[in-house]
Structures are given as structure tokens and as C-alpha cells.
């Protein structure tokens, strides 16, 4: 059974004080549960990782980074590596977010290297894929997403017990207020799950969580989660506000408790 995942991607937002305030409120909520019925992940900017891990230490809230270096150690000024992340208790890392691809020219080949280093270190990758607006308009969504998956996972072995998350984030829906309809998102999620079954096997296809991302809000999350292959959300803007994030978490918990 896949757990619902409610992951917040804060991008380059919040001061240190705002981060502490949000995390303390979320920790207060989470401390009411011995174990949250859904997987709650927050991905703050790098400088806040250590403090956020500390704030959530007695709770079931997990921390992820927004990116990782493709190298383990070395003279790479400004980079943060997977061994550093795991040594700080960071359990997840986004890789291949469209903003990294757009503003830092990150390629699928680099994302492949990042996934490998995360896997060898024990950090769970949250691998982002998705088409641009023009590619969707030209009917190329399936081709683009499949090609991203083929390159990113080209030489990556996945064991039956490997933890892996894939996030389908149509680029045209990120931060634009334009959400894919639940049916549009489900079609691509199904394509990704079918691809996993062909590339690996049915057990792995059933195990990997596939999140949708792109203008998720409290009022559209439940309909997205109702789709069979949508296992959660990677949420940008709406995850910055504690009330919105708690609302999204509660939606996930309600659906999990009703037995998705
Ligand atoms: P958004 O961002 O929810 O603000 O559209 C999603 C993301 O970039 O992960």
C-alpha cells in the first residue's frame, strides 16, 4: 500500500524566523500523532535544513533538500552533497525540478548522476519530470515524459525495497494557477507507472509513489488524490502558508483514513 505524500517545496522563500515559526506550528500539530497517517515532507532552503531537522526531531515530519550535487565531496564551491545531507538527517532530496532545468540548464544526464549518488547514500530521491506548455500543445507530453524517464533511469537498478518518489510536474502548471485536471494528471501518472512496470517490474511499479505538482491548492487537492495513480502532491506556493499546508495535510489524512 502506498502512503499519501504531502511534500512542500519552499523554493527560495522565507526568512530564518519565518521558517522557525512555520516549523514550530507544524511540529505542534504533528506531535498529536505518534505516527502521521501520511508522509509529510518539507523542503526548505539549504541553510535552514539543520534547524528544521531539529525542530521536527520528536515528530513524524521529514525534511528534504531542494537539490543535491552530482559529486560526493570536492572543490565544488556552492554545492551541497548527498553524504552531507544524510549526515544531517535529511531523508529526501528533490532532483530535476523544472526551475533547476530552466535556470541552471540541468539535464537528464546530470539528474541521472544525482539520483545515483542519492541512492548510494540512502537519501530518497524525489525525481521531477514534466512537459512544457508547447510540448503539451503539440501532443508530445507522453514522448517528453518517457524520454526524461529513459535517460534519468538509464543505468539505475531499483530493488524491490528501494524507496523512490517521482513527481509529475507539468511546467505550464507550476506557479501559474493553471492546474492539470485530475484526469489529465492521472493519464500521465498511469503512463509513468506503466513505464516503471515495463522498465523494472510490477512490484516496483506498485511501490513507487508518484506525486502531482503544479498549482495544488487546498481546494483542488482532494480531487487530484482521488485518482488511482496520484499518490500525493509536491506543493510550492500553497505550502508556504502554515494554514494551507495543514489543510493539505488534513485532506491527505482524511483520504488515507477513508482507505485510498
Ligand atoms: P506550485 O509549485 O505549487 O507553486 O505550482 C510546485 C513546484 O514547483 O514544485
PDB file of N, CA and C in Angstrom, residues 126-132 136 141-142 144-145 148-149 165-174 180-192 209-214 216 224 229-230 232-234:
ATOM      1  N   UNK A 126      13.394  12.472  -4.968  1.00  0.00           N
ATOM      2  CA  UNK A 126      12.070  12.847  -5.486  1.00  0.00           C
ATOM      3  C   UNK A 126      12.353  13.408  -6.885  1.00  0.00           C
ATOM      4  N   UNK A 127      12.168  12.592  -7.889  1.00  0.00           N
ATOM      5  CA  UNK A 127      12.616  12.904  -9.249  1.00  0.00           C
ATOM      6  C   UNK A 127      11.490  13.610 -10.013  1.00  0.00           C
ATOM      7  N   UNK A 128      11.777  14.852 -10.442  1.00  0.00           N
ATOM      8  CA  UNK A 128      10.732  15.634 -11.118  1.00  0.00           C
ATOM      9  C   UNK A 128      10.829  15.495 -12.639  1.00  0.00           C
ATOM     10  N   UNK A 129       9.684  15.240 -13.253  1.00  0.00           N
ATOM     11  CA  UNK A 129       9.589  15.201 -14.722  1.00  0.00           C
ATOM     12  C   UNK A 129       8.354  16.000 -15.134  1.00  0.00           C
ATOM     13  N   UNK A 130       8.287  16.374 -16.390  1.00  0.00           N
ATOM     14  CA  UNK A 130       7.095  17.094 -16.852  1.00  0.00           C
ATOM     15  C   UNK A 130       7.367  17.856 -18.129  1.00  0.00           C
ATOM     16  N   UNK A 131       6.297  18.079 -18.883  1.00  0.00           N
ATOM     17  CA  UNK A 131       6.421  18.722 -20.187  1.00  0.00           C
ATOM     18  C   UNK A 131       6.174  20.224 -20.105  1.00  0.00           C
ATOM     19  N   UNK A 132       6.689  20.952 -21.095  1.00  0.00           N
ATOM     20  CA  UNK A 132       6.415  22.389 -21.200  1.00  0.00           C
ATOM     21  C   UNK A 132       5.084  22.572 -21.944  1.00  0.00           C
ATOM     22  N   UNK A 136       3.009  20.114 -24.657  1.00  0.00           N
ATOM     23  CA  UNK A 136       1.651  19.580 -24.464  1.00  0.00           C
ATOM     24  C   UNK A 136       0.781  19.968 -25.646  1.00  0.00           C
ATOM     25  N   UNK A 141       3.359  15.252 -24.820  1.00  0.00           N
ATOM     26  CA  UNK A 141       3.540  15.020 -23.378  1.00  0.00           C
ATOM     27  C   UNK A 141       4.107  13.629 -23.088  1.00  0.00           C
ATOM     28  N   UNK A 142       3.495  12.597 -23.651  1.00  0.00           N
ATOM     29  CA  UNK A 142       3.923  11.222 -23.335  1.00  0.00           C
ATOM     30  C   UNK A 142       5.362  10.992 -23.791  1.00  0.00           C
ATOM     31  N   UNK A 144       7.741  13.247 -24.212  1.00  0.00           N
ATOM     32  CA  UNK A 144       8.700  14.014 -23.409  1.00  0.00           C
ATOM     33  C   UNK A 144       8.929  13.330 -22.062  1.00  0.00           C
ATOM     34  N   UNK A 145       7.838  12.948 -21.394  1.00  0.00           N
ATOM     35  CA  UNK A 145       7.978  12.338 -20.061  1.00  0.00           C
ATOM     36  C   UNK A 145       8.701  10.994 -20.176  1.00  0.00           C
ATOM     37  N   UNK A 148      12.396  11.602 -20.673  1.00  0.00           N
ATOM     38  CA  UNK A 148      13.049  12.006 -19.419  1.00  0.00           C
ATOM     39  C   UNK A 148      13.307  10.774 -18.548  1.00  0.00           C
ATOM     40  N   UNK A 149      12.303   9.921 -18.417  1.00  0.00           N
ATOM     41  CA  UNK A 149      12.454   8.720 -17.574  1.00  0.00           C
ATOM     42  C   UNK A 149      13.549   7.800 -18.125  1.00  0.00           C
ATOM     43  N   UNK A 165      10.582   8.293  -5.173  1.00  0.00           N
ATOM     44  CA  UNK A 165       9.382   9.080  -5.457  1.00  0.00           C
ATOM     45  C   UNK A 165       9.594   9.779  -6.792  1.00  0.00           C
ATOM     46  N   UNK A 166       8.557   9.751  -7.630  1.00  0.00           N
ATOM     47  CA  UNK A 166       8.603  10.509  -8.887  1.00  0.00           C
ATOM     48  C   UNK A 166       7.521  11.587  -8.793  1.00  0.00           C
ATOM     49  N   UNK A 167       7.850  12.807  -9.209  1.00  0.00           N
ATOM     50  CA  UNK A 167       6.852  13.873  -9.202  1.00  0.00           C
ATOM     51  C   UNK A 167       6.586  14.295 -10.643  1.00  0.00           C
ATOM     52  N   UNK A 168       5.333  14.170 -11.059  1.00  0.00           N
ATOM     53  CA  UNK A 168       4.955  14.687 -12.380  1.00  0.00           C
ATOM     54  C   UNK A 168       4.534  16.142 -12.198  1.00  0.00           C
ATOM     55  N   UNK A 169       5.341  17.040 -12.768  1.00  0.00           N
ATOM     56  CA  UNK A 169       5.067  18.473 -12.641  1.00  0.00           C
ATOM     57  C   UNK A 169       5.030  19.105 -14.022  1.00  0.00           C
ATOM     58  N   UNK A 170       3.847  19.214 -14.633  1.00  0.00           N
ATOM     59  CA  UNK A 170       3.780  19.898 -15.924  1.00  0.00           C
ATOM     60  C   UNK A 170       4.272  21.337 -15.752  1.00  0.00           C
ATOM     61  N   UNK A 171       5.261  21.717 -16.555  1.00  0.00           N
ATOM     62  CA  UNK A 171       5.936  23.009 -16.332  1.00  0.00           C
ATOM     63  C   UNK A 171       4.949  24.171 -16.418  1.00  0.00           C
ATOM     64  N   UNK A 172       3.974  24.035 -17.305  1.00  0.00           N
ATOM     65  CA  UNK A 172       2.998  25.105 -17.516  1.00  0.00           C
ATOM     66  C   UNK A 172       2.056  25.280 -16.316  1.00  0.00           C
ATOM     67  N   UNK A 173       2.061  24.333 -15.389  1.00  0.00           N
ATOM     68  CA  UNK A 173       1.155  24.419 -14.237  1.00  0.00           C
ATOM     69  C   UNK A 173       1.874  24.919 -12.986  1.00  0.00           C
ATOM     70  N   UNK A 174       3.219  25.065 -13.061  1.00  0.00           N
ATOM     71  CA  UNK A 174       3.977  25.432 -11.860  1.00  0.00           C
ATOM     72  C   UNK A 174       3.921  26.931 -11.620  1.00  0.00           C
ATOM     73  N   UNK A 180      -3.331  21.027 -13.874  1.00  0.00           N
ATOM     74  CA  UNK A 180      -3.823  19.970 -14.765  1.00  0.00           C
ATOM     75  C   UNK A 180      -5.119  19.443 -14.148  1.00  0.00           C
ATOM     76  N   UNK A 181      -6.086  19.080 -14.966  1.00  0.00           N
ATOM     77  CA  UNK A 181      -7.291  18.479 -14.384  1.00  0.00           C
ATOM     78  C   UNK A 181      -6.880  17.131 -13.789  1.00  0.00           C
ATOM     79  N   UNK A 182      -7.646  16.639 -12.823  1.00  0.00           N
ATOM     80  CA  UNK A 182      -7.300  15.330 -12.247  1.00  0.00           C
ATOM     81  C   UNK A 182      -7.154  14.257 -13.325  1.00  0.00           C
ATOM     82  N   UNK A 183      -7.967  14.321 -14.362  1.00  0.00           N
ATOM     83  CA  UNK A 183      -7.910  13.296 -15.413  1.00  0.00           C
ATOM     84  C   UNK A 183      -6.629  13.439 -16.248  1.00  0.00           C
ATOM     85  N   UNK A 184      -6.273  14.695 -16.566  1.00  0.00           N
ATOM     86  CA  UNK A 184      -5.027  14.913 -17.327  1.00  0.00           C
ATOM     87  C   UNK A 184      -3.833  14.399 -16.534  1.00  0.00           C
ATOM     88  N   UNK A 185      -3.810  14.714 -15.233  1.00  0.00           N
ATOM     89  CA  UNK A 185      -2.697  14.272 -14.395  1.00  0.00           C
ATOM     90  C   UNK A 185      -2.694  12.746 -14.294  1.00  0.00           C
ATOM     91  N   UNK A 186      -3.872  12.155 -14.067  1.00  0.00           N
ATOM     92  CA  UNK A 186      -3.950  10.695 -13.937  1.00  0.00           C
ATOM     93  C   UNK A 186      -3.395   9.997 -15.188  1.00  0.00           C
ATOM     94  N   UNK A 187      -3.693  10.543 -16.374  1.00  0.00           N
ATOM     95  CA  UNK A 187      -3.201   9.917 -17.620  1.00  0.00           C
ATOM     96  C   UNK A 187      -1.671   9.822 -17.594  1.00  0.00           C
ATOM     97  N   UNK A 188      -1.017  10.891 -17.167  1.00  0.00           N
ATOM     98  CA  UNK A 188       0.453  10.876 -17.171  1.00  0.00           C
ATOM     99  C   UNK A 188       0.978  10.004 -16.026  1.00  0.00           C
ATOM    100  N   UNK A 189       0.299  10.037 -14.888  1.00  0.00           N
ATOM    101  CA  UNK A 189       0.725   9.172 -13.772  1.00  0.00           C
ATOM    102  C   UNK A 189       0.637   7.704 -14.173  1.00  0.00           C
ATOM    103  N   UNK A 190      -0.417   7.360 -14.907  1.00  0.00           N
ATOM    104  CA  UNK A 190      -0.579   5.973 -15.364  1.00  0.00           C
ATOM    105  C   UNK A 190       0.539   5.620 -16.347  1.00  0.00           C
ATOM    106  N   UNK A 191       0.853   6.585 -17.220  1.00  0.00           N
ATOM    107  CA  UNK A 191       1.945   6.363 -18.172  1.00  0.00           C
ATOM    108  C   UNK A 191       3.255   6.079 -17.419  1.00  0.00           C
ATOM    109  N   UNK A 192       3.508   6.855 -16.355  1.00  0.00           N
ATOM    110  CA  UNK A 192       4.742   6.672 -15.574  1.00  0.00           C
ATOM    111  C   UNK A 192       4.724   5.302 -14.887  1.00  0.00           C
ATOM    112  N   UNK A 209       5.967   5.910  -5.278  1.00  0.00           N
ATOM    113  CA  UNK A 209       4.948   6.952  -5.123  1.00  0.00           C
ATOM    114  C   UNK A 209       5.095   7.951  -6.250  1.00  0.00           C
ATOM    115  N   UNK A 210       3.993   8.300  -6.887  1.00  0.00           N
ATOM    116  CA  UNK A 210       4.024   9.289  -7.965  1.00  0.00           C
ATOM    117  C   UNK A 210       3.178  10.485  -7.517  1.00  0.00           C
ATOM    118  N   UNK A 211       3.872  11.618  -7.328  1.00  0.00           N
ATOM    119  CA  UNK A 211       3.199  12.825  -6.850  1.00  0.00           C
ATOM    120  C   UNK A 211       2.864  13.729  -8.023  1.00  0.00           C
ATOM    121  N   UNK A 212       1.789  14.482  -7.885  1.00  0.00           N
ATOM    122  CA  UNK A 212       1.498  15.528  -8.864  1.00  0.00           C
ATOM    123  C   UNK A 212       1.984  16.857  -8.279  1.00  0.00           C
ATOM    124  N   UNK A 213       2.485  17.746  -9.129  1.00  0.00           N
ATOM    125  CA  UNK A 213       2.851  19.084  -8.681  1.00  0.00           C
ATOM    126  C   UNK A 213       2.501  20.109  -9.729  1.00  0.00           C
ATOM    127  N   UNK A 214       2.001  21.243  -9.287  1.00  0.00           N
ATOM    128  CA  UNK A 214       1.647  22.322 -10.215  1.00  0.00           C
ATOM    129  C   UNK A 214       0.358  22.970  -9.767  1.00  0.00           C
ATOM    130  N   UNK A 216      -1.130  23.144  -6.908  1.00  0.00           N
ATOM    131  CA  UNK A 216      -2.017  22.465  -5.945  1.00  0.00           C
ATOM    132  C   UNK A 216      -2.430  23.490  -4.899  1.00  0.00           C
ATOM    133  N   UNK A 224      -7.521  15.611  -6.949  1.00  0.00           N
ATOM    134  CA  UNK A 224      -6.317  15.001  -7.529  1.00  0.00           C
ATOM    135  C   UNK A 224      -6.016  13.679  -6.818  1.00  0.00           C
ATOM    136  N   UNK A 229      -3.735   6.730  -9.533  1.00  0.00           N
ATOM    137  CA  UNK A 229      -2.267   6.732  -9.594  1.00  0.00           C
ATOM    138  C   UNK A 229      -1.639   8.012  -9.056  1.00  0.00           C
ATOM    139  N   UNK A 230      -2.433   8.876  -8.440  1.00  0.00           N
ATOM    140  CA  UNK A 230      -1.880  10.093  -7.824  1.00  0.00           C
ATOM    141  C   UNK A 230      -1.730   9.828  -6.327  1.00  0.00           C
ATOM    142  N   UNK A 232       0.014  11.697  -4.073  1.00  0.00           N
ATOM    143  CA  UNK A 232       0.304  12.833  -3.202  1.00  0.00           C
ATOM    144  C   UNK A 232       0.635  14.048  -4.023  1.00  0.00           C
ATOM    145  N   UNK A 233       1.147  15.067  -3.332  1.00  0.00           N
ATOM    146  CA  UNK A 233       1.429  16.317  -4.018  1.00  0.00           C
ATOM    147  C   UNK A 233       2.792  16.866  -3.672  1.00  0.00           C
ATOM    148  N   UNK A 234       3.406  17.521  -4.673  1.00  0.00           N
ATOM    149  CA  UNK A 234       4.603  18.334  -4.437  1.00  0.00           C
ATOM    150  C   UNK A 234       4.113  19.772  -4.600  1.00  0.00           C
TER     151      UNK A 234
END
